[in-house]
Coordinates of C-alpha atoms in Angstrom, one line a residue:
M1209 CA 11.5 -39.8 -3.5
E1210 CA 9.9 -40.4 -0.3
L1211 CA 9.9 -36.8 1.9
S1212 CA 8.2 -35.8 5.3
G1213 CA 5.2 -33.5 4.6
A1214 CA 7.5 -30.3 5.9
E1215 CA 10.2 -31.3 3.5
I1216 CA 7.9 -31.3 0.6
L1217 CA 6.6 -28.0 1.7
W1218 CA 10.1 -26.7 1.6
E1219 CA 10.9 -28.3 -1.7
C1220 CA 7.7 -26.7 -3.4
L1221 CA 8.6 -23.4 -1.9
M1222 CA 12.0 -23.5 -3.6
R1223 CA 10.1 -24.3 -7.1
E1224 CA 8.1 -21.3 -6.6
G1225 CA 11.5 -19.1 -6.2
V1226 CA 11.0 -18.4 -2.7
E1227 CA 14.4 -16.7 -1.1
V1228 CA 13.1 -15.1 2.4
V1229 CA 10.4 -15.9 4.7
F1230 CA 9.2 -13.7 7.7
G1231 CA 7.7 -16.1 10.9
I1232 CA 8.2 -17.4 14.4
P1233 CA 8.5 -21.1 15.5
G1234 CA 6.1 -22.6 17.7
G1235 CA 4.9 -26.1 18.8
A1236 CA 2.5 -26.7 16.0
N1237 CA 4.9 -26.0 13.1
M1238 CA 8.2 -27.3 14.5
P1239 CA 8.6 -29.5 12.0
I1240 CA 8.5 -27.0 9.4
Y1241 CA 11.3 -25.1 10.6
D1242 CA 13.3 -28.3 11.6
A1243 CA 13.1 -29.3 7.8
M1244 CA 13.7 -25.6 6.7
L1245 CA 17.7 -25.9 7.7
K1246 CA 18.1 -28.2 5.1
Y1247 CA 17.0 -25.5 2.4
P1248 CA 18.5 -22.5 1.1
V1249 CA 16.2 -19.7 2.4
H1250 CA 16.9 -16.8 4.5
H1251 CA 14.4 -16.9 7.4
V1252 CA 13.8 -13.4 9.5
L1253 CA 12.8 -13.9 13.0
V1254 CA 10.1 -11.4 14.0
R1255 CA 9.0 -10.4 17.3
H1256 CA 5.1 -10.3 16.8
E1257 CA 3.3 -12.3 14.0
Q1258 CA 1.6 -9.3 12.5
G1259 CA 5.1 -8.1 12.0
A1260 CA 5.5 -11.1 9.8
A1261 CA 2.5 -10.6 7.8
H1262 CA 3.5 -6.9 7.1
M1263 CA 7.0 -7.7 6.3
A1264 CA 5.7 -10.6 3.8
D1265 CA 3.3 -7.8 2.5
G1266 CA 5.8 -5.1 2.0
Y1267 CA 8.0 -7.5 0.3
A1268 CA 5.1 -8.7 -2.1
R1269 CA 4.4 -4.9 -3.2
A1270 CA 7.7 -3.8 -3.6
S1271 CA 9.1 -6.9 -5.7
G1272 CA 6.0 -8.1 -7.4
K1273 CA 6.5 -11.6 -6.2
V1274 CA 4.6 -13.7 -3.6
G1275 CA 5.5 -12.9 0.1
V1276 CA 5.6 -15.7 2.4
A1277 CA 5.0 -15.5 6.4
L1278 CA 5.0 -18.4 8.8
A1279 CA 3.2 -18.9 12.2
T1280 CA 2.2 -21.5 14.7
S1281 CA -1.5 -22.6 15.7
G1282 CA -3.8 -20.4 18.1
P1283 CA -2.5 -17.4 19.0
G1284 CA 0.6 -17.6 16.7
A1285 CA -2.4 -17.6 13.6
T1286 CA -4.6 -15.2 15.1
N1287 CA -1.7 -12.7 15.6
L1288 CA -1.3 -12.7 11.5
V1289 CA -5.1 -12.0 10.8
T1290 CA -4.8 -8.0 10.7
G1291 CA -1.9 -8.6 8.2
I1292 CA -4.1 -11.0 6.4
A1293 CA -7.1 -8.3 6.1
T1294 CA -4.6 -5.7 5.3
A1295 CA -3.5 -7.5 2.3
M1296 CA -6.6 -8.8 1.1
M1297 CA -7.9 -5.1 1.3
D1298 CA -4.8 -3.8 -0.8
S1299 CA -4.7 -6.8 -3.2
S1300 CA -0.9 -8.1 -2.1
P1301 CA 0.1 -11.6 -2.9
V1302 CA 1.0 -13.4 0.1
V1303 CA 0.8 -16.7 1.1
F1304 CA 0.6 -17.4 4.8
I1305 CA 1.2 -20.8 6.3
T1306 CA 0.2 -21.7 9.8
G1307 CA 0.9 -24.9 11.7
Q1308 CA -2.4 -26.5 13.2
V1309 CA -2.7 -29.5 15.6
H1310 CA -3.0 -33.2 15.0
A1311 CA -5.9 -34.0 12.7
H1312 CA -7.3 -36.2 15.1
L1313 CA -7.4 -33.5 18.0
I1314 CA -9.0 -31.2 15.6
G1315 CA -12.9 -29.9 17.0
G1316 CA -11.4 -31.2 20.8
D1317 CA -10.1 -27.9 22.1
A1318 CA -6.7 -29.0 21.8
F1319 CA -3.7 -26.8 23.3
Q1320 CA -3.4 -23.8 20.7
E1321 CA -6.1 -25.2 18.7
T1322 CA -8.1 -22.3 16.9
D1323 CA -10.2 -22.7 13.8
V1324 CA -7.8 -20.5 11.7
T1325 CA -9.2 -21.6 8.3
G1326 CA -12.9 -20.4 9.6
I1327 CA -11.3 -17.3 11.0
T1328 CA -9.8 -16.1 7.9
L1329 CA -12.3 -17.3 5.4
P1330 CA -13.7 -13.7 4.8
I1331 CA -10.0 -12.1 4.4
T1332 CA -8.3 -14.4 2.2
K1333 CA -8.5 -15.0 -1.4
H1334 CA -8.7 -18.9 -0.4
N1335 CA -7.8 -21.1 2.2
Y1336 CA -6.5 -24.5 3.0
L1337 CA -6.7 -27.1 5.8
V1338 CA -4.2 -29.7 5.0
T1339 CA -4.5 -33.2 7.2
R1340 CA -2.5 -35.3 5.1
A1341 CA 1.2 -35.0 3.9
E1342 CA 0.0 -36.0 0.4
E1343 CA -1.8 -32.9 -0.2
I1344 CA 0.8 -30.6 0.6
A1345 CA 2.4 -30.7 -3.1
Q1346 CA -0.5 -29.8 -5.0
V1347 CA -2.0 -27.3 -2.2
V1348 CA 1.3 -25.0 -2.1
R1349 CA 1.3 -25.3 -5.9
E1350 CA -2.3 -23.9 -5.9
A1351 CA -2.0 -21.6 -3.5
F1352 CA 1.0 -19.8 -5.1
Y1353 CA -0.8 -19.8 -8.4
I1354 CA -4.0 -18.1 -6.9
A1355 CA -2.0 -15.6 -4.9
R1356 CA -0.4 -14.1 -8.0
T1357 CA -2.9 -14.2 -10.7
G1358 CA -6.0 -12.4 -11.5
R1359 CA -6.7 -10.1 -8.7
P1360 CA -3.9 -11.0 -6.5
G1361 CA -4.2 -11.4 -2.6
P1362 CA -3.5 -13.4 0.3
V1363 CA -3.9 -17.5 0.6
L1364 CA -3.8 -19.4 3.8
I1365 CA -2.3 -22.9 3.8
D1366 CA -2.9 -24.6 7.6
I1367 CA -1.0 -27.5 8.1
C1368 CA -1.8 -30.2 10.7
K1369 CA 1.3 -31.2 12.6
N1370 CA 0.6 -35.0 11.8
A1371 CA 0.8 -33.9 7.7
Q1372 CA 4.3 -32.0 8.5
I1373 CA 5.6 -35.3 10.1
Q1374 CA 4.2 -38.1 7.6
K1375 CA 6.1 -39.4 4.9
T1376 CA 5.1 -39.8 1.3
E1377 CA 6.1 -39.8 -2.2
F1378 CA 6.8 -36.2 -3.3
V1379 CA 5.4 -35.3 -6.9
Y1380 CA 5.6 -31.9 -7.9
P1381 CA 2.6 -30.8 -9.9
E1382 CA 4.0 -29.1 -12.9
K1383 CA 0.5 -27.8 -14.1
I1384 CA -2.5 -26.2 -12.6
E1385 CA -6.0 -26.7 -13.4
L1386 CA -8.6 -25.0 -11.4
P1387 CA -12.1 -25.6 -12.6
G1388 CA -14.2 -21.9 -12.3
Y1389 CA -10.9 -20.0 -11.9
K1390 CA -10.4 -18.3 -14.9
P1391 CA -9.3 -14.8 -14.7
P1392 CA -10.4 -12.5 -17.8
R1393 CA -7.3 -11.5 -19.8
T1394 CA -8.8 -8.6 -22.2
A1395 CA -12.0 -7.1 -23.5
P1396 CA -13.3 -7.7 -27.1
P1397 CA -12.3 -5.3 -29.7
S1398 CA -15.8 -4.3 -30.0
E1399 CA -15.4 -3.0 -26.4
L1400 CA -12.3 -1.5 -27.0
K1401 CA -13.7 0.5 -30.3
K1402 CA -16.5 1.8 -28.0
A1403 CA -14.2 3.0 -25.4
A1404 CA -11.7 4.8 -28.3
Q1405 CA -14.8 6.7 -29.6
M1406 CA -15.8 7.7 -26.1
I1407 CA -12.3 8.9 -25.4
K1408 CA -12.3 10.7 -28.9
E1409 CA -15.6 12.5 -28.1
S1410 CA -14.5 13.5 -24.4
R1411 CA -13.8 17.5 -24.0
R1412 CA -12.6 17.0 -20.2
P1413 CA -11.4 13.7 -19.5
V1414 CA -9.7 12.2 -16.3
I1415 CA -7.6 9.1 -15.9
L1416 CA -8.6 7.5 -12.5
A1417 CA -5.0 5.5 -11.7
G1418 CA -5.7 2.9 -8.9
H1419 CA -3.6 0.1 -7.5
G1420 CA -4.1 -2.2 -10.3
L1421 CA -1.9 -0.5 -12.6
L1422 CA 1.1 -1.2 -10.5
I1423 CA 0.1 -4.9 -9.8
S1424 CA -0.3 -5.4 -13.6
R1425 CA 2.7 -3.5 -14.6
A1426 CA 0.8 -1.4 -16.9
Y1427 CA 1.9 2.2 -15.8
R1428 CA 3.7 2.8 -18.8
E1429 CA 0.8 1.8 -21.2
M1430 CA -1.3 4.3 -19.0
Q1431 CA 1.1 7.0 -19.6
E1432 CA 1.1 6.3 -23.2
L1433 CA -2.7 6.7 -23.3
S1434 CA -2.7 9.9 -21.4
H1435 CA 0.0 11.5 -23.2
R1436 CA -1.5 10.4 -26.9
A1437 CA -4.9 11.6 -25.7
H1438 CA -3.8 14.4 -23.8
I1439 CA -5.8 13.4 -20.4
P1440 CA -4.6 14.1 -17.1
V1441 CA -4.2 11.5 -14.4
A1442 CA -5.8 11.5 -11.0
M1443 CA -4.3 8.9 -8.6
T1444 CA -5.5 6.8 -5.9
L1445 CA -3.2 6.5 -2.6
L1446 CA -2.1 3.1 -4.1
G1447 CA -1.6 4.4 -7.4
I1448 CA 0.8 7.1 -6.3
G1449 CA 3.9 6.3 -8.6
S1450 CA 2.0 5.1 -11.4
M1451 CA 2.7 8.7 -13.4
P1452 CA 6.0 10.8 -12.5
A1453 CA 5.1 13.6 -10.1
S1454 CA 7.3 15.9 -12.6
D1455 CA 4.8 14.9 -15.7
P1456 CA 2.5 17.9 -16.6
H1457 CA -0.3 15.3 -16.7
N1458 CA -0.1 14.3 -13.2
L1459 CA -2.9 15.6 -11.2
G1460 CA -1.7 14.0 -7.9
M1461 CA -4.0 12.3 -5.3
M1462 CA -7.5 12.2 -5.3
G1463 CA -9.9 12.0 -2.7
M1464 CA -10.6 12.7 1.0
H1465 CA -7.2 14.6 1.6
G1466 CA -6.5 14.5 -2.2
E1467 CA -5.3 17.7 -4.2
A1468 CA -8.2 20.2 -4.4
Y1469 CA -7.7 20.8 -8.0
C1470 CA -7.7 17.3 -8.7
N1471 CA -11.1 16.5 -7.0
L1472 CA -12.4 19.8 -8.7
A1473 CA -11.2 18.2 -12.2
I1474 CA -13.0 14.6 -11.1
Q1475 CA -16.1 16.8 -10.8
N1476 CA -16.1 18.9 -13.5
A1477 CA -15.2 15.9 -16.1
D1478 CA -17.1 14.8 -19.0
L1479 CA -15.4 11.1 -19.0
L1480 CA -13.7 9.2 -16.3
I1481 CA -11.4 6.5 -17.4
A1482 CA -11.2 4.1 -14.1
L1483 CA -7.8 2.0 -14.4
G1484 CA -7.9 -0.7 -11.3
M1485 CA -9.4 1.1 -8.9
R1486 CA -12.9 0.4 -6.8
F1487 CA -14.5 3.6 -6.2
D1488 CA -14.0 3.3 -2.6
D1489 CA -15.7 5.7 -0.5
R1490 CA -12.5 7.7 0.5
V1491 CA -12.2 8.3 -3.4
T1492 CA -15.8 9.3 -4.0
G1493 CA -17.6 11.1 -1.4
N1494 CA -21.1 11.5 -1.6
L1495 CA -21.9 8.9 -4.3
K1496 CA -24.9 10.7 -5.3
T1497 CA -23.1 13.9 -6.5
Y1498 CA -19.8 12.2 -7.5
A1499 CA -18.7 13.1 -11.2
P1500 CA -22.3 14.0 -12.1
H1501 CA -21.6 14.9 -15.8
A1502 CA -19.1 12.1 -16.3
K1503 CA -19.5 9.2 -18.7
K1504 CA -17.3 6.3 -17.0
I1505 CA -15.1 3.7 -18.4
H1506 CA -14.0 1.2 -15.8
V1507 CA -11.2 -1.3 -16.8
E1508 CA -11.4 -4.1 -13.9
I1509 CA -9.9 -7.5 -13.8
D1510 CA -12.1 -8.4 -11.0
P1511 CA -16.0 -8.4 -12.2
S1512 CA -17.1 -8.1 -8.7
E1513 CA -15.5 -4.6 -8.4
V1514 CA -17.8 -3.3 -11.4
H1515 CA -20.9 -1.3 -10.6
K1516 CA -20.4 -2.2 -6.8
N1517 CA -20.3 1.6 -5.9
V1518 CA -20.6 3.5 -8.9
V1519 CA -22.5 2.3 -12.2
V1520 CA -20.5 2.9 -14.8
D1521 CA -21.3 3.1 -18.8
L1522 CA -18.9 0.9 -20.1
P1523 CA -16.9 -2.0 -18.2
L1524 CA -13.7 -3.5 -19.8
F1525 CA -13.0 -6.9 -17.9
G1526 CA -9.4 -8.2 -17.9
D1527 CA -5.7 -7.9 -17.1
L1528 CA -5.0 -4.0 -17.2
K1529 CA -1.7 -4.6 -19.1
A1530 CA -3.5 -6.4 -21.6
V1531 CA -6.3 -4.2 -22.0
L1532 CA -4.6 -1.5 -22.4
T1533 CA -2.1 -2.8 -24.7
D1534 CA -5.0 -3.8 -27.0
L1535 CA -7.1 -0.4 -26.4
L1536 CA -4.1 2.0 -27.4
P1537 CA -3.9 1.2 -31.5
Y1538 CA -7.7 2.4 -31.5
V1539 CA -6.8 5.6 -29.3
E1540 CA -6.2 9.0 -31.6
E1541 CA -4.0 12.0 -30.6
A1542 CA -5.7 14.7 -29.4
R1543 CA -5.5 17.7 -27.2
H1544 CA -7.4 19.4 -24.6
D1545 CA -5.9 22.5 -23.7
E1546 CA -8.6 24.5 -22.5
W1547 CA -9.1 21.5 -19.9
F1548 CA -5.5 21.7 -19.0
D1549 CA -5.8 25.6 -18.6
Q1550 CA -8.8 25.5 -16.2
I1551 CA -7.0 22.7 -14.2
E1552 CA -3.8 25.0 -14.1
E1553 CA -6.2 28.0 -12.8
W1554 CA -7.6 25.6 -9.9
R1555 CA -4.0 24.4 -9.1
A1556 CA -2.6 27.9 -8.7
E1557 CA -5.8 28.6 -6.3
S1558 CA -4.4 25.6 -4.3
D1559 CA -1.0 26.5 -4.0
S1560 CA -1.8 29.8 -2.6
R1561 CA -3.1 27.5 0.5
D1562 CA -0.5 25.3 0.3
I1563 CA 1.7 24.8 3.7
I1564 CA 4.5 24.1 2.0
Y1565 CA 5.0 27.6 0.7
W1566 CA 4.8 28.9 4.1
P1567 CA 7.9 30.8 5.4
D1568 CA 9.7 29.8 8.4
D1569 CA 7.8 30.9 11.5
G1570 CA 10.3 29.1 13.7
K1571 CA 7.7 25.9 14.1
L1572 CA 8.2 22.4 13.1
Y1573 CA 5.5 21.2 10.4
T1574 CA 4.9 17.7 9.2
A1575 CA 4.9 18.4 5.4
H1576 CA 8.2 20.4 5.9
V1577 CA 10.3 17.8 7.3
I1578 CA 8.9 15.1 4.7
R1579 CA 9.8 17.4 1.8
S1580 CA 13.2 18.0 3.4
I1581 CA 13.5 14.0 3.5
W1582 CA 12.6 14.3 -0.3
E1583 CA 15.5 16.8 -0.9
A1584 CA 17.8 14.7 1.0
T1585 CA 17.3 11.4 -0.6
Q1586 CA 17.2 13.3 -4.0
G1587 CA 13.3 11.9 -4.5
K1588 CA 14.8 8.4 -4.8
A1589 CA 13.9 6.5 -1.5
T1590 CA 11.3 4.0 -1.0
L1591 CA 8.8 5.1 1.8
A1592 CA 6.9 2.9 4.0
T1593 CA 4.3 4.4 6.1
G1594 CA 2.0 3.6 8.9
V1595 CA -1.6 4.9 8.7
G1596 CA -2.6 8.4 9.7
Q1597 CA -1.9 12.2 9.0
H1598 CA 1.6 11.5 8.6
Q1599 CA 0.6 9.2 5.9
M1600 CA -1.4 11.7 4.1
W1601 CA 1.5 14.2 3.8
A1602 CA 3.6 11.6 2.9
A1603 CA 1.7 11.1 -0.1
Q1604 CA 1.1 14.8 -0.5
Y1605 CA 4.6 16.1 -0.2
Y1606 CA 7.2 13.3 -1.3
P1607 CA 6.8 13.7 -4.8
F1608 CA 7.5 10.0 -6.5
E1609 CA 8.6 9.9 -10.2
E1610 CA 9.1 6.0 -9.8
P1611 CA 6.5 3.3 -9.5
Y1612 CA 6.8 0.9 -6.2
R1613 CA 8.4 3.7 -4.0
F1614 CA 5.3 4.3 -1.9
I1615 CA 4.5 1.2 0.5
T1616 CA 1.6 2.1 2.6
S1617 CA -2.0 0.1 4.0
G1618 CA -4.8 1.7 1.9
G1619 CA -8.1 -0.4 2.3
A1620 CA -7.4 -1.4 5.7
G1621 CA -5.8 1.7 7.0
T1622 CA -3.5 -0.3 9.3
M1623 CA -1.5 1.5 11.9
G1624 CA 1.6 -0.5 12.6
F1625 CA 2.2 -1.3 8.9
G1626 CA 5.5 1.2 8.3
V1627 CA 8.3 -0.3 10.4
P1628 CA 7.6 -4.2 9.4
A1629 CA 6.8 -3.4 5.7
A1630 CA 9.6 -1.5 5.4
L1631 CA 12.1 -4.3 6.4
G1632 CA 10.1 -6.7 4.0
V1633 CA 11.1 -3.7 1.2
W1634 CA 14.7 -3.6 2.0
F1635 CA 14.9 -7.7 1.3
T1636 CA 13.8 -7.2 -2.2
D1637 CA 16.7 -4.9 -2.8
K1638 CA 19.5 -4.1 0.0
S1639 CA 20.8 -1.6 -2.4
R1640 CA 17.4 0.4 -1.7
D1641 CA 17.1 3.7 0.0
V1642 CA 14.5 2.9 2.6
W1643 CA 12.7 4.9 5.0
V1644 CA 9.7 4.7 7.2
I1645 CA 7.5 7.7 7.8
D1646 CA 5.7 7.1 11.0
G1647 CA 3.4 8.6 13.6
D1648 CA 4.5 8.3 17.0
G1649 CA 0.9 6.0 17.6
S1650 CA 1.5 3.9 14.5
F1651 CA 5.2 3.5 15.5
Q1652 CA 4.2 2.2 19.1
M1653 CA 2.4 -0.8 17.8
T1654 CA 5.0 -2.3 16.1
Q1655 CA 8.2 -0.7 17.4
A1656 CA 9.6 -4.6 19.0
E1657 CA 10.5 -5.1 15.1
L1658 CA 13.3 -2.9 15.8
S1659 CA 15.2 -5.7 17.0
T1660 CA 14.4 -7.8 13.8
I1661 CA 15.9 -4.7 11.6
V1662 CA 18.9 -4.8 14.0
Q1663 CA 19.1 -8.6 13.9
E1664 CA 19.0 -8.5 10.0
G1665 CA 21.5 -5.5 9.8
A1666 CA 18.7 -3.9 7.9
S1667 CA 19.8 -0.2 6.6
V1668 CA 16.2 1.4 7.3
K1669 CA 16.1 4.7 8.5
I1670 CA 12.9 5.6 10.4
A1671 CA 11.3 9.3 10.6
I1672 CA 8.8 9.7 13.7
M1673 CA 6.5 12.3 13.2
N1674 CA 6.0 12.8 16.5
N1675 CA 2.8 15.5 17.4
H1676 CA 2.0 13.5 20.8
F1677 CA -1.6 12.5 19.7
L1678 CA -3.4 10.1 17.7
G1679 CA -3.3 12.8 14.8
M1680 CA -5.8 12.0 12.6
V1681 CA -8.2 11.0 15.1
R1682 CA -7.8 14.2 17.0
Q1683 CA -8.3 16.0 13.5
W1684 CA -11.8 14.6 13.2
Q1685 CA -12.7 15.6 16.9
E1686 CA -11.3 19.1 16.1
F1687 CA -13.6 19.4 12.9
F1688 CA -16.5 17.3 13.9
F1689 CA -16.7 17.0 17.8
E1690 CA -16.1 20.5 18.9
S1691 CA -12.1 19.9 19.8
R1692 CA -13.5 17.3 22.4
Y1693 CA -10.1 15.8 22.6
A1694 CA -11.3 11.8 23.9
A1695 CA -8.4 9.2 24.2
T1696 CA -6.4 10.7 21.8
P1697 CA -3.6 12.6 23.7
L1698 CA -1.1 10.4 23.4
H1699 CA 1.9 9.9 25.9
G1700 CA 4.9 7.9 24.4
P1701 CA 8.1 6.7 25.8
D1702 CA 11.4 8.2 24.6
F1703 CA 11.9 7.2 21.2
V1704 CA 15.7 8.1 21.3
K1705 CA 16.5 6.1 24.6
I1706 CA 14.4 3.2 22.3
A1707 CA 16.4 3.3 19.4
E1708 CA 19.7 3.4 21.5
A1709 CA 18.4 0.7 23.7
H1710 CA 18.1 -1.8 20.5
G1711 CA 21.4 -0.4 19.2
I1712 CA 20.1 2.0 16.7
P1713 CA 21.8 5.4 16.6
A1714 CA 18.8 8.2 17.0
Q1715 CA 18.7 12.0 17.3
R1716 CA 15.6 14.5 18.5
I1717 CA 14.6 17.0 16.2
T1718 CA 12.4 20.1 17.7
K1719 CA 13.4 23.1 15.5
P1720 CA 13.4 23.8 11.7
E1721 CA 17.1 24.7 11.5
E1722 CA 18.1 20.9 12.8
V1723 CA 16.4 19.1 10.4
K1724 CA 18.9 19.3 7.4
D1725 CA 21.8 18.2 9.8
A1726 CA 19.7 15.4 11.0
L1727 CA 18.9 14.1 7.8
Q1728 CA 22.4 14.0 6.8
F1729 CA 23.5 12.2 9.9
A1730 CA 20.8 9.6 9.0
N1731 CA 22.2 9.4 5.6
Q1732 CA 25.7 9.1 6.3
T1733 CA 25.1 6.7 9.3
P1734 CA 25.6 2.8 8.2
G1735 CA 22.5 0.6 8.9
P1736 CA 19.2 2.1 10.7
V1737 CA 18.7 5.3 12.1
L1738 CA 15.9 6.7 14.3
L1739 CA 14.7 10.5 13.9
D1740 CA 12.0 12.0 16.3
F1741 CA 10.7 14.8 14.9
W1742 CA 8.6 16.8 17.5
V1743 CA 6.5 18.6 14.9
E1744 CA 3.6 21.0 16.0
K1745 CA 0.8 19.1 17.6
E1746 CA -2.4 20.4 16.4
E1747 CA -1.5 20.9 12.7
A1748 CA -4.6 19.5 10.4
V1749 CA -4.1 17.7 6.7
Y1750 CA -5.6 19.9 4.3
P1751 CA -7.7 19.7 2.0
M1752 CA -10.6 17.3 3.5
V1753 CA -13.5 16.0 2.5
P1754 CA -16.0 15.2 5.2
A1755 CA -17.3 11.6 5.3
G1756 CA -20.2 11.6 3.2
A1757 CA -19.9 14.9 2.0
D1758 CA -19.7 16.3 -1.6
L1759 CA -16.3 15.5 -3.6
H1760 CA -16.1 19.2 -4.2
D1761 CA -17.1 20.5 -0.7
M1762 CA -13.7 20.2 0.8
I1763 CA -12.5 21.7 4.1
R1764 CA -9.7 23.7 2.9
R1765 CA -6.4 25.6 4.4
P1766 CA -6.9 29.2 5.0
V1767 CA -4.8 31.4 2.5
R1768 CA -1.8 33.0 4.3
E1769 CA -1.0 36.8 3.3
K1770 CA 2.1 35.8 1.4
S1771 CA 1.5 33.2 -1.6
P1772 CA 3.7 31.3 -3.2
A1773 CA 6.1 33.3 -5.7

């Protein structure tokens, strides 16, 4: 069967199970778009290529499938870069397909020529420059295999225009053999027995649940380990959802804006069991004083992450699901009641400071709004967020009972992620209750994708926590720069009018008593809705571990006179 390179691309995408792609056509990928009309794929026309990248990323995180984003050469390809870096930092499987100028023009500064493979080399798991049609089938097959296996990540395929047009015999490569690329599967029994013995001997253990648990679908095995050995679970930002919020073993989020009692548990532990997390700086604080009394087990599929930041006592290399499945038969039942009692004391002290228990003082606080969204959605929504204070409050005050319900940018901290990622999530299951929790700063970075949401008829609800500041930067300026607010007061447009201009129903909420009716309006209105919450301008996220400080050295919210009942 002789096909053009563009047709071969779509033939391969169909065999990979691709149902939806996100992108924008241009001069260097026009043959790809022309061939697309012959295939049963849904294309989402975005307003900016960054939006395409985040949509494909959100789709991948929520579904476990590989997301796909398309762009043309030059500025189209470079507009993907922020989204590619975001996917790379958070190990999200996305294949990015860009058009490139004709092969004979490369290096000649042709119109819209950019060395996209050179630019993206540090922020992709792998990338390809395709100059001939004969290469396309093999490259696409490899790209999807690399993106989804081992530690997932983004792969970029840059296809020259002549390769898209040329015709060649299409042969689909059924098998993939990549010498040197052999992700480890599981640890040897001798190492698993050592881990089980360390767990048995511990008196104050803590499981550190990272994003890898969700990526490998290993959260049920982790929960079984936690329950069998009576071990509390602390989660990274991207590990949220791996343990139900209502489970007594759940300590909540760790790290810079994690729960105080969670950080104290880590600092006083005698054993840390790190599952699919990389000990980044926002989790550990000062490495010299991090968990000083704890032995450490690190289960990780990527050997480069082990001993990188924290030297561990026992590394276990392999896929988390396989390692935990093989480890569980060696683990004995145990009780650590004294340890849990100590943690509960710390938790009670933290609750005495928690803003969620504050009585109504007539002010609109983001934490209270997010908790109201949780109540209005019965805790069953999938949240996509931007980055900043609202993101941390969402992690703290929307308790998640299920995995894959919290879609957010972790490692890269990409503002503007929320709105496009939410649309990607919606395409994984259109019956999902999808909400965006955004800040006024993050929202303005990708607000053009409101048009995409309307064009697709997507039922995405958007809640803007509008404090008229770049809130997280303002908080740092307040704490560490003597409240010198340099370039953080933020003038924004009328978001209600912006929404209405796109054909989206919208409301502005300025008082606590208006919240319930607004959320009812959103839930009862078909399709997209935007709610603009004018929250307190200078409220801060607590607790906070200053950059480089000890994990237990937290800035904490002052205790109000009235503690929780």
